[in-house]
mmCIF file of C-alpha atoms and ligand atoms in Angstrom:
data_model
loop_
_atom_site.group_PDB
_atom_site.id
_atom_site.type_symbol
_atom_site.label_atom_id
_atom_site.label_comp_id
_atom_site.label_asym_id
_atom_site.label_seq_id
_atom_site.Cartn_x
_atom_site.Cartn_y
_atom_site.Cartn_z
ATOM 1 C CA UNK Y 27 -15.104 -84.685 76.494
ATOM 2 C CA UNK Y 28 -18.095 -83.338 78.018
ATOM 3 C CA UNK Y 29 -19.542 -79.865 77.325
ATOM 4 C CA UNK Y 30 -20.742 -77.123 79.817
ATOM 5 C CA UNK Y 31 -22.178 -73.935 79.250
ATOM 6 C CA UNK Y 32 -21.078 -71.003 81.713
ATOM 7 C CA UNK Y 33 -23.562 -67.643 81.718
ATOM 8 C CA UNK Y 34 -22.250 -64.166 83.180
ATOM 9 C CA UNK Y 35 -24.623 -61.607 83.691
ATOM 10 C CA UNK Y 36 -23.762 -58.022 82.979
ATOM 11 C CA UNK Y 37 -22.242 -57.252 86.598
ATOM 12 C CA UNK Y 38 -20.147 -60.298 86.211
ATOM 13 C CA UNK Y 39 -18.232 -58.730 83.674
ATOM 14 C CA UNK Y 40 -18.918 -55.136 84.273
ATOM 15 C CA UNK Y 41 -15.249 -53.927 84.526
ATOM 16 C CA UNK Y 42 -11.801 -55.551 84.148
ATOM 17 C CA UNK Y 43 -11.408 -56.798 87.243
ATOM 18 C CA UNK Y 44 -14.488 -58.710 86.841
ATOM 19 C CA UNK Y 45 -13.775 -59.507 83.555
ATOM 20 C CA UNK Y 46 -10.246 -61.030 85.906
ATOM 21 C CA UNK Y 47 -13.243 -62.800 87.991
ATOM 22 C CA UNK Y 48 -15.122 -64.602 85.469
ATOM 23 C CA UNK Y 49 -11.932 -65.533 83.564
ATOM 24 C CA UNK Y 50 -10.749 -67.379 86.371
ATOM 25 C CA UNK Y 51 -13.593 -69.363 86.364
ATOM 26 C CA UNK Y 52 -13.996 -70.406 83.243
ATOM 27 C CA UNK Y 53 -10.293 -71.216 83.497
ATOM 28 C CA UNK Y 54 -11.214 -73.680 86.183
ATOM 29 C CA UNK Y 55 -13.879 -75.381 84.107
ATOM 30 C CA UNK Y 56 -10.917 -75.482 81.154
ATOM 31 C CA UNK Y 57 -8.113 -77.151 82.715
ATOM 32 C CA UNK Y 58 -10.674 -79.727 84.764
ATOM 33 C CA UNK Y 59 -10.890 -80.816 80.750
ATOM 34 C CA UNK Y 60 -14.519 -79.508 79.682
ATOM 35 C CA UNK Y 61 -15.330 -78.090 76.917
ATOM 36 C CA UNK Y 62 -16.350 -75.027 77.763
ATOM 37 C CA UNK Y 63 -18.934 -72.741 76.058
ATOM 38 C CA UNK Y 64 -19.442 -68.686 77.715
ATOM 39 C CA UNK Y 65 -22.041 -66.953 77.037
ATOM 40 C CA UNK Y 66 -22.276 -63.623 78.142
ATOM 41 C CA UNK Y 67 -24.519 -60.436 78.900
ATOM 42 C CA UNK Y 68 -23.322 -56.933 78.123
ATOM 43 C CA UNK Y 69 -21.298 -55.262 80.475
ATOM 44 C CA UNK Y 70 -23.249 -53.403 83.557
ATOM 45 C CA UNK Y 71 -25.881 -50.913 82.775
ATOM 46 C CA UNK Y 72 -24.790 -50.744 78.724
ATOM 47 C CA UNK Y 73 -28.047 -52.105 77.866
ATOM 48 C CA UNK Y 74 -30.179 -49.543 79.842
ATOM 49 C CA UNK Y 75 -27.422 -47.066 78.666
ATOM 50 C CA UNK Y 76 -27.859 -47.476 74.667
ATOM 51 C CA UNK Y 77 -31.785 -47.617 75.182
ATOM 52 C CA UNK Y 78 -31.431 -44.191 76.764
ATOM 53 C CA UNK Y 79 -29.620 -42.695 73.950
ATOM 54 C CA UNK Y 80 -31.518 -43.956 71.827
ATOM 55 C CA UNK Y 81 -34.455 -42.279 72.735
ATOM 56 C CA UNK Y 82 -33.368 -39.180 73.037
ATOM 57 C CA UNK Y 83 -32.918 -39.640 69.397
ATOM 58 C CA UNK Y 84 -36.443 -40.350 68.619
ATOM 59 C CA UNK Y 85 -39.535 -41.005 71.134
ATOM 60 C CA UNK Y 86 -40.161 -44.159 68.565
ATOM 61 C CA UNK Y 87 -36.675 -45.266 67.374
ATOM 62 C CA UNK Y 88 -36.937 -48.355 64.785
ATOM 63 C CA UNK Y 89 -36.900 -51.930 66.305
ATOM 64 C CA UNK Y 90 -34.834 -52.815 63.470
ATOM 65 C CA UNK Y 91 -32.005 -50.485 64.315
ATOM 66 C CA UNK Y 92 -32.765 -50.561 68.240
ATOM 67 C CA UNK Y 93 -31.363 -54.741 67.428
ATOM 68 C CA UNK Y 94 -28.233 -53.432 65.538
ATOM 69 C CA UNK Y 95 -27.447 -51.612 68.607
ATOM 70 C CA UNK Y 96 -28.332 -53.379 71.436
ATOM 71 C CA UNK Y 97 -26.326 -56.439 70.089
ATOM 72 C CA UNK Y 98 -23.282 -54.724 70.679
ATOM 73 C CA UNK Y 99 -23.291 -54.606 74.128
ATOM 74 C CA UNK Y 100 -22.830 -58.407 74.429
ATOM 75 C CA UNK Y 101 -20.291 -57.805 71.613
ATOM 76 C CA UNK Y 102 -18.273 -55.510 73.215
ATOM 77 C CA UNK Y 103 -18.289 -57.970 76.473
ATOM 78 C CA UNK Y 104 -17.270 -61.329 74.325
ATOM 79 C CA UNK Y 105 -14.335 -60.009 72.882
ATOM 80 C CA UNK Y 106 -12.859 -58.282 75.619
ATOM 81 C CA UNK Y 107 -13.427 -61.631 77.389
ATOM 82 C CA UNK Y 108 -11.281 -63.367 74.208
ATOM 83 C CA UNK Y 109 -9.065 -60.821 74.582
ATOM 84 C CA UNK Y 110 -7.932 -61.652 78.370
ATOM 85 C CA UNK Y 111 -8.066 -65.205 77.951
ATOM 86 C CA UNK Y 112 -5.676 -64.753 75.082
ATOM 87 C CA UNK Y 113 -3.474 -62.861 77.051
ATOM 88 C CA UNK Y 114 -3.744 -65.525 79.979
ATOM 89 C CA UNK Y 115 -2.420 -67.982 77.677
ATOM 90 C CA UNK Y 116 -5.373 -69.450 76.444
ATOM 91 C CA UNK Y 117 -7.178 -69.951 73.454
ATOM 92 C CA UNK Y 118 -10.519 -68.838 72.872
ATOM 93 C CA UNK Y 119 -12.653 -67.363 70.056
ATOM 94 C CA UNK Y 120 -15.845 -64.804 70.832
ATOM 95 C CA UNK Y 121 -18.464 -65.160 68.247
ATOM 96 C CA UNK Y 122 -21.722 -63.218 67.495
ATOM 97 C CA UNK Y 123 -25.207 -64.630 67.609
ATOM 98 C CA UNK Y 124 -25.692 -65.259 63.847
ATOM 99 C CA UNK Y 125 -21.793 -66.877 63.578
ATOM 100 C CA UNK Y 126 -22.819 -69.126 66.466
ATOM 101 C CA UNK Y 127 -26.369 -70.396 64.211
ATOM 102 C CA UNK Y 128 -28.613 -68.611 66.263
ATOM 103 C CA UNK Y 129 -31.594 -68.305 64.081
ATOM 104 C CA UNK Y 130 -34.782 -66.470 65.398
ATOM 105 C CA UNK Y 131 -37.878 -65.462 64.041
ATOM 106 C CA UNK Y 132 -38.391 -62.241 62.534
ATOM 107 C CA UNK Y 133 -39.843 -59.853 65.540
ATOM 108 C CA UNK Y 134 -37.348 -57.352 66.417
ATOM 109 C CA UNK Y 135 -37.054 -57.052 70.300
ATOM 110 C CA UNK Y 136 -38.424 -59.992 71.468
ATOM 111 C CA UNK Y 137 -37.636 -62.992 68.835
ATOM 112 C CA UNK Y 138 -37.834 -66.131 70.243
ATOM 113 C CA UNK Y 139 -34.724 -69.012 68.989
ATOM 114 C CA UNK Y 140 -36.235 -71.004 66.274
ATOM 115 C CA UNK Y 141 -32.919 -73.720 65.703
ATOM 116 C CA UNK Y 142 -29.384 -73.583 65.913
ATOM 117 C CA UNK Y 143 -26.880 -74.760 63.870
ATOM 118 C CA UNK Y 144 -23.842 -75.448 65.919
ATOM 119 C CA UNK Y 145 -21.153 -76.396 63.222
ATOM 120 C CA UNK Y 146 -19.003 -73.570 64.171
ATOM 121 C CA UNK Y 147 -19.186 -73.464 67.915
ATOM 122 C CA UNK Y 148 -18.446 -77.454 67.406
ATOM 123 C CA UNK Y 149 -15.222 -76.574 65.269
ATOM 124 C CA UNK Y 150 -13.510 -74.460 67.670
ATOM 125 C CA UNK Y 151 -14.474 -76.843 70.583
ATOM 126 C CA UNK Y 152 -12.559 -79.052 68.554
ATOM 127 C CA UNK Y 153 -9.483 -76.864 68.530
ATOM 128 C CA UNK Y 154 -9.621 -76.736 71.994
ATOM 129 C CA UNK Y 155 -11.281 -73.038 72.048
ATOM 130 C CA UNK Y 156 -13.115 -71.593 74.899
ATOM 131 C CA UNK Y 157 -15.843 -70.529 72.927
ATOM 132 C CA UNK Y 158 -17.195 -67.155 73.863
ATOM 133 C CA UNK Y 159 -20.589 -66.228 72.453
ATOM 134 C CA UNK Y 160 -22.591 -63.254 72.820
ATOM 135 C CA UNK Y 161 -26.401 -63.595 74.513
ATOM 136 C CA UNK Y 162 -29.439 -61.999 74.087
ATOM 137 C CA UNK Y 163 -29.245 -62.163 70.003
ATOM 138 C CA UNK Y 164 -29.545 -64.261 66.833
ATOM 139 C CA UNK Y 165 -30.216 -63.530 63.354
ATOM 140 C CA UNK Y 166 -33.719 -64.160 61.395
ATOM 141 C CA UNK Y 167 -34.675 -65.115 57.715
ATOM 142 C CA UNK Y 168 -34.047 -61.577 56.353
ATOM 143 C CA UNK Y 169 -30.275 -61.972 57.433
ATOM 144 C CA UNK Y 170 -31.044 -59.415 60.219
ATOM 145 C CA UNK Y 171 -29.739 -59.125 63.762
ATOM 146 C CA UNK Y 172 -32.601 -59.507 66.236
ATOM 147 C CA UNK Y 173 -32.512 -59.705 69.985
ATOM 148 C CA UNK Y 174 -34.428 -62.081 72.309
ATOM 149 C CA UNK Y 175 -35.926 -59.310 74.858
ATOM 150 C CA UNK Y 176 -34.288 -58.144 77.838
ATOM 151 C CA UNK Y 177 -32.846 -60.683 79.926
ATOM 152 C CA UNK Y 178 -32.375 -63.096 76.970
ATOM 153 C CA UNK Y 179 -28.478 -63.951 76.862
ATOM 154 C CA UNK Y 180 -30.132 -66.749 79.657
ATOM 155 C CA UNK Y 181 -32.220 -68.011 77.117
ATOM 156 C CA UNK Y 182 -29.100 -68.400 75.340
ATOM 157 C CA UNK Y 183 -27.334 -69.665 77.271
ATOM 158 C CA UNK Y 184 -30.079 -72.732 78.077
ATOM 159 C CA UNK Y 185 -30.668 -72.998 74.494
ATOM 160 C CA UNK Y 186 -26.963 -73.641 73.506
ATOM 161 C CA UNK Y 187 -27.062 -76.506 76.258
ATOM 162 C CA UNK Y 188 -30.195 -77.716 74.567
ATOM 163 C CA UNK Y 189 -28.513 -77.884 71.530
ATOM 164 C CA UNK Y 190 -24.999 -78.897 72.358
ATOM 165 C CA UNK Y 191 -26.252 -81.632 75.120
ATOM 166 C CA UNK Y 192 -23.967 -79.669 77.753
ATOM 167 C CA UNK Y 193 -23.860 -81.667 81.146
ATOM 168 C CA UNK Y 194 -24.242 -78.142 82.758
ATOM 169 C CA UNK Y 195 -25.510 -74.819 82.676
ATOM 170 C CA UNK Y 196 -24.535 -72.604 85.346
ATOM 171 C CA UNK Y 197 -25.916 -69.057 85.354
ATOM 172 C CA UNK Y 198 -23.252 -66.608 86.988
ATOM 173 C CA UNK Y 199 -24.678 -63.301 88.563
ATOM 174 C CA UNK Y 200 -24.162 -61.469 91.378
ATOM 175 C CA UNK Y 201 -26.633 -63.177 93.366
ATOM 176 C CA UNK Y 202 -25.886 -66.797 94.650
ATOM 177 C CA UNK Y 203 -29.282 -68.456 93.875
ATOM 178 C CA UNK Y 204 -32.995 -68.542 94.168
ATOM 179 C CA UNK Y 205 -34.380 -66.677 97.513
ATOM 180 C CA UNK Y 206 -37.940 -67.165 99.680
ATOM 181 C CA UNK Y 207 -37.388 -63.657 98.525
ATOM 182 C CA UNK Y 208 -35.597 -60.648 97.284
ATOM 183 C CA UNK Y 209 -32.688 -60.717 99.221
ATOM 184 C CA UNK Y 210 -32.321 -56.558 98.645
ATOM 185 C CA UNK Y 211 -35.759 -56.132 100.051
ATOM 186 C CA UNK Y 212 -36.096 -58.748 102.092
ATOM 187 C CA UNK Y 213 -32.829 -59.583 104.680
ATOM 188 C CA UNK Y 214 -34.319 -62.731 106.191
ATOM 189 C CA UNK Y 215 -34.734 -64.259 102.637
ATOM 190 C CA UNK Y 216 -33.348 -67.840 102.649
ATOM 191 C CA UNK Y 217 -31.535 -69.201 99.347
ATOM 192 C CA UNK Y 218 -32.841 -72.911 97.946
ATOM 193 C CA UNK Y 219 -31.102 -75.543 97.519
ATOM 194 C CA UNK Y 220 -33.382 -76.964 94.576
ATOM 195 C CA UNK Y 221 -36.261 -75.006 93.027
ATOM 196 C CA UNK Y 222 -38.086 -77.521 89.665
ATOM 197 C CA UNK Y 223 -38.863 -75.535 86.833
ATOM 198 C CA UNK Y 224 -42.387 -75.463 87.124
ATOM 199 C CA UNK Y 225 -42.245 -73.611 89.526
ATOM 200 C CA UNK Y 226 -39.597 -71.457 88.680
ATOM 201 C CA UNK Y 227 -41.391 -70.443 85.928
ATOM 202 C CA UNK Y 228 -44.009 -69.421 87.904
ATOM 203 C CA UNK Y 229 -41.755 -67.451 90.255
ATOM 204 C CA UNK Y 230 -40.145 -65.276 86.571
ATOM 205 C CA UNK Y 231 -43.246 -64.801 85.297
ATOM 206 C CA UNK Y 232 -44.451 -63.251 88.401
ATOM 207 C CA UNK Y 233 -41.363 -60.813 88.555
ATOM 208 C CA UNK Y 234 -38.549 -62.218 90.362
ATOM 209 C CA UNK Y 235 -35.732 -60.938 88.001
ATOM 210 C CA UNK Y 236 -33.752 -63.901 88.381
ATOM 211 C CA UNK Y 237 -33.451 -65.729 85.290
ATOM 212 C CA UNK Y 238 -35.289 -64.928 81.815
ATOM 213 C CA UNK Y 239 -39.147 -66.896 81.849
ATOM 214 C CA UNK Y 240 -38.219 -68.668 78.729
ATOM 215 C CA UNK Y 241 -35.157 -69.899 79.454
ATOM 216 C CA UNK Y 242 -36.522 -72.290 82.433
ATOM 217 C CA UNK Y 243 -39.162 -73.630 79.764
ATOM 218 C CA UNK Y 244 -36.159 -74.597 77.230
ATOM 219 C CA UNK Y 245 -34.720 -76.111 80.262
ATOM 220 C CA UNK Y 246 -37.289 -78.110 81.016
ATOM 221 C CA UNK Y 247 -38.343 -79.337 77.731
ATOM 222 C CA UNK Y 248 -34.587 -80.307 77.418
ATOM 223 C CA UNK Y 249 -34.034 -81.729 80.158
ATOM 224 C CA UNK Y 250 -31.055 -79.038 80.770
ATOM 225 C CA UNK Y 251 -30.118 -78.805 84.800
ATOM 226 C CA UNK Y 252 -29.689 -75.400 85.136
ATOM 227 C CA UNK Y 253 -27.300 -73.795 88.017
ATOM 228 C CA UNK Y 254 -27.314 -70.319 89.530
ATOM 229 C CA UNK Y 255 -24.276 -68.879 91.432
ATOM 230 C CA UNK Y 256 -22.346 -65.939 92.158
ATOM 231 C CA UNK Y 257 -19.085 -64.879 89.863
ATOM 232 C CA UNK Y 258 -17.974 -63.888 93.034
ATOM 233 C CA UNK Y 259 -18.191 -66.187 96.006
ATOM 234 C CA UNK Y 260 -18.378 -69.829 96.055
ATOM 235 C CA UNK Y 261 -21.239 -70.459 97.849
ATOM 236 C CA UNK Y 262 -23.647 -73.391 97.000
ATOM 237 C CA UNK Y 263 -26.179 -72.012 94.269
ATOM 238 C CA UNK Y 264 -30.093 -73.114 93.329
ATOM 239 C CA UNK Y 265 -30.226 -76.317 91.119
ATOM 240 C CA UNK Y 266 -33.339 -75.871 88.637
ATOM 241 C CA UNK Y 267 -34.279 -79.564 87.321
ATOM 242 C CA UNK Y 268 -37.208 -81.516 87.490
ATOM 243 C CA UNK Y 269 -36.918 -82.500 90.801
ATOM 244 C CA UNK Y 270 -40.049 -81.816 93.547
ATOM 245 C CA UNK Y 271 -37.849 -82.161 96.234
ATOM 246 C CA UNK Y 272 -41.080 -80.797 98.385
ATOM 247 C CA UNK Y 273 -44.273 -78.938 98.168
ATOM 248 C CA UNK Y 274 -43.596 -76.368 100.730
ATOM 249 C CA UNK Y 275 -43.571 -72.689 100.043
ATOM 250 C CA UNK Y 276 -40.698 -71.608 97.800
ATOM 251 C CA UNK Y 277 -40.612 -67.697 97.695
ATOM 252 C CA UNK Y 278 -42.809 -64.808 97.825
ATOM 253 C CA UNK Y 279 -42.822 -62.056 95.077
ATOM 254 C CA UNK Y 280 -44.221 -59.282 94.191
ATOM 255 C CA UNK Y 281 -44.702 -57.916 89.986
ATOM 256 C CA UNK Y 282 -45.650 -54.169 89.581
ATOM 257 C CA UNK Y 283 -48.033 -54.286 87.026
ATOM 258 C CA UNK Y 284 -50.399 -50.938 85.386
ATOM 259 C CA UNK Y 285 -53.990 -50.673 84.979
ATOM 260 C CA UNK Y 286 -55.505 -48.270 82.635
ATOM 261 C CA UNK Y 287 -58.693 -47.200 82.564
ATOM 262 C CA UNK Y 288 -60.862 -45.233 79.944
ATOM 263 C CA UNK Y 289 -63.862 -43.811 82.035
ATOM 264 C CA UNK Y 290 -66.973 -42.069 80.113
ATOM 265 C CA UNK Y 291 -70.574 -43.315 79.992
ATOM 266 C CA UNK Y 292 -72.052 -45.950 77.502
ATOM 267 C CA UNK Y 293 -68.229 -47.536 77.974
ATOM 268 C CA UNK Y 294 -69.905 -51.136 78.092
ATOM 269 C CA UNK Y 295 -70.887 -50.886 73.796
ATOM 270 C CA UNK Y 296 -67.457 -49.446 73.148
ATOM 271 C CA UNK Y 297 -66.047 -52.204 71.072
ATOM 272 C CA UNK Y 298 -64.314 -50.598 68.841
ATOM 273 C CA UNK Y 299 -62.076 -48.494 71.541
ATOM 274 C CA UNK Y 300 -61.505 -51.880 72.685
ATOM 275 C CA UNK Y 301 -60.355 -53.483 69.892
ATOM 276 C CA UNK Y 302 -58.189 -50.331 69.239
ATOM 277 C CA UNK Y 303 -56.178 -50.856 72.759
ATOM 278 C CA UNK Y 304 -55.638 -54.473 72.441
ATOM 279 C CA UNK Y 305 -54.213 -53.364 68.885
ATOM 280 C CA UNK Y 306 -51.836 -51.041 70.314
ATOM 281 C CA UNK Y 307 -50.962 -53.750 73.066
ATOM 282 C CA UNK Y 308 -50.108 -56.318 70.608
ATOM 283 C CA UNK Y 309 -47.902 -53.409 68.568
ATOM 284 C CA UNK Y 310 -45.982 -52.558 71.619
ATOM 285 C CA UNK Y 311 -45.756 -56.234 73.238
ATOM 286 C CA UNK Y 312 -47.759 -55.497 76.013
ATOM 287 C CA UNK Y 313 -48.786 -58.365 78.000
ATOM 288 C CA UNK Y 314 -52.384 -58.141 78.772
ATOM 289 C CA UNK Y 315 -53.585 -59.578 82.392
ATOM 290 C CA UNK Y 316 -56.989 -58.981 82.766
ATOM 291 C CA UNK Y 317 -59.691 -56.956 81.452
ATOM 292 C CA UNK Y 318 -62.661 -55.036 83.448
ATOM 293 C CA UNK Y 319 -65.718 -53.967 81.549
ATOM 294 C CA UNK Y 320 -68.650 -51.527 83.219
ATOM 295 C CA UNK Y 321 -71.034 -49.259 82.326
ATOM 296 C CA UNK Y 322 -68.751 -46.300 82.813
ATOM 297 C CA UNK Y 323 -64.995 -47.500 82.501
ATOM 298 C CA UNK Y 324 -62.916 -50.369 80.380
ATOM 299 C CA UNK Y 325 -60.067 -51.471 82.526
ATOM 300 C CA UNK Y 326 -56.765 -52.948 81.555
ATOM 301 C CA UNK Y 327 -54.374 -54.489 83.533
ATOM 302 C CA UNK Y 328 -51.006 -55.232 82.015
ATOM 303 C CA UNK Y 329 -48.507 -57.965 83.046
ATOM 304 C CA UNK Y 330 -45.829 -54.689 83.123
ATOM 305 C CA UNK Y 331 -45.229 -51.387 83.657
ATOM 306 C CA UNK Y 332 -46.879 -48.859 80.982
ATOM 307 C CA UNK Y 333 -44.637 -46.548 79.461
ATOM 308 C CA UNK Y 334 -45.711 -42.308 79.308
ATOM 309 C CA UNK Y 335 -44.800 -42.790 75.584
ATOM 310 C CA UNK Y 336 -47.614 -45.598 75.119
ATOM 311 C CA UNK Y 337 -50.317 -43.585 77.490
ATOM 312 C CA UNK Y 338 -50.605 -40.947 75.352
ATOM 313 C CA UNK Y 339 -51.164 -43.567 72.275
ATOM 314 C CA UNK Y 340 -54.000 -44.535 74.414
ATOM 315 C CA UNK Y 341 -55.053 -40.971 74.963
ATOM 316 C CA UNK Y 342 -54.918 -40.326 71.382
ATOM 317 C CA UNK Y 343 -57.179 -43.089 69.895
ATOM 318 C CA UNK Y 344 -59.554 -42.907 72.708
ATOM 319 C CA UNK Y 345 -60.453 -38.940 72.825
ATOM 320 C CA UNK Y 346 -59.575 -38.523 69.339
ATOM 321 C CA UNK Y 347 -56.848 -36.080 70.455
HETATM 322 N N1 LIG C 19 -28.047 -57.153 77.809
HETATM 323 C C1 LIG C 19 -29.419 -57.575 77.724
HETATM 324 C C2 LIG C 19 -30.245 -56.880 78.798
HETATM 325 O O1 LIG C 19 -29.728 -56.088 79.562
HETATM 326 C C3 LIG C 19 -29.587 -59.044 77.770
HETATM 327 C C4 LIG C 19 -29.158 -59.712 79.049
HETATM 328 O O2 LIG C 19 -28.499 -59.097 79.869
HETATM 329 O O3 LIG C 19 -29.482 -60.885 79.215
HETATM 330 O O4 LIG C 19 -31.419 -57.093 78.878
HETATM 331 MG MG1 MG C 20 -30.224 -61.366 83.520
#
């Protein structure tokens, strides 16, 4: 029996009527005799939601702990999935990141999925389970929960294929594909039919919040086709293989990015403030793009938006204050 891997993004499965949605569909996949392997996102904003709190708690709250509670968004989302499939009459398991054999490296916040072990997820396929697994986390050496940076639960969804040689991977969202553009910003933006991962890649990276960056790499190293589509219509979607189907133009984005800049004379022998902001870069995974040096200002340009809360670390180490 052949395996498939079905994503849902957190508006997928925001409420229970979507939750009714997305059910359906993996339903479909079930009794068409797959077996069938969910992944899924937290539910709507929850993510955004806990980060908030969080922070009001503390300005720095421990990336440790920020893991332990970000995980249980997707948590919260698996098992009420298990729980309506249940009640539909059919049998499913949800399991976490570490009981699936998700093993990461140690960073908190942005691990990155070393192996996986799949015995379990295996087992229940064999018991005819619609497996249900939570994205966006795995567990690391120490035996701690870590999470693979927002957006992940699609670079684990393309990693489970990987691993469990799906035929599929379909990414569900509330968007039906890849666009020439944002179709919120842009209303003449026409979907593709194919997109190849090279140059998806390039399109993530730049800022089109489509899928996660790293899950088209896993996909392509692979071999994983990977298909978007809507939970919510049927339309065609974007296939993302390794097929150039042509060299033509495929979309047009744009990435806000921040540039900081420490102005002062004598800025050009200033090493050591240098050294200090690349430092707190690295501590803070920020992305640097491209550095400017002059006589009176060092320039950075990140690959993101700064943060206030970072700033002032800047401020601090530069003027002392
Ligand atoms: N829930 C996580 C986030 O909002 C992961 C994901 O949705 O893929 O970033
Ligand atoms: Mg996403």
């Amino acid at each position: 029996m052949d395996t498939i891997v079905v994503k849902f993004g957190g508006s997928s499965v925001a409420d229970n009527e979507k939750l009714n949605k997305v059910a359906r569909r993996i339903i479909k996949f079930y009794d068409e005799n797959y077996n069938v392997v969910v992944v899924v996102s937290a539910q709507g904003k929850t993510t955004d939601k806990l980060i908030k709190e969080a922070e009001e708690l503390s300005l720095k709250p421990d990336q440790r702990e920020m893991d332990v509670l970000l995980s249980v968004g997707e948590q919260i989302s698996a098992s009420k999935l298990s729980i309506l499939l249940q009640c539909l009459g059919y049998k499913s398991i949800s399991l976490t990141g570490w009981q699936a054999g998700i093993h990461t490296s140690e960073e908190n916040q942005s691990a990155k999925i070393e192996y996986i072990v799949p015995d379990r997820i295996t087992k229940e396929l064999e018991n005819r389970n619609i497996v249900i697994i939570t994205g966006f986390q795995g567990i690391n050496s120490k035996g701690d929960i870590t999470t693979l940076g927002r957006g992940g639960s699609d670079t684990t969804a393309v990693a489970l294929s990987a691993k469990l040689k799906a035929k599929q991977c379909y990414i569900y969202s509330d968007v039906d594909g890849i666009y020439t553009a944002d179709p919120n910003k842009i209303p003449q933006a026409k979907k593709l039919k194919n997109i190849s991962y090279e140059e998806m890649q390039s399109l993530s990276s730049e800022g089109a919040k489509v899928l996660h960056d790293r899950c088209v790499e896993i996909g392509e190293k692979y071999d994983v086709p990977i298909i978007t589509g809507s939970t919510f219509n049927n339309n065609p979607g974007t296939v993302i293989s390794h097929k150039m189907e042509d060299t033509g133009i495929k979309s047009i984005v744009k990435k806000d990015v921040s540039r900081i800049s420490v102005v002062g004379y004598g800025m050009s022998s200033k090493d050591e403030i240098l050294g200090k902001i690349i430092e707190i870069a690295n501590q803070n995974n920020l992305e640097i793009f491209n550095i400017d040096i002059s006589r009176t200002k060092i320039s950075i340009v990140f690959k993101e938006i700064v943060k206030d809360e970072i700033l002032d670390e800047f401020h601090k180490i530069c003027t002392g204050s």
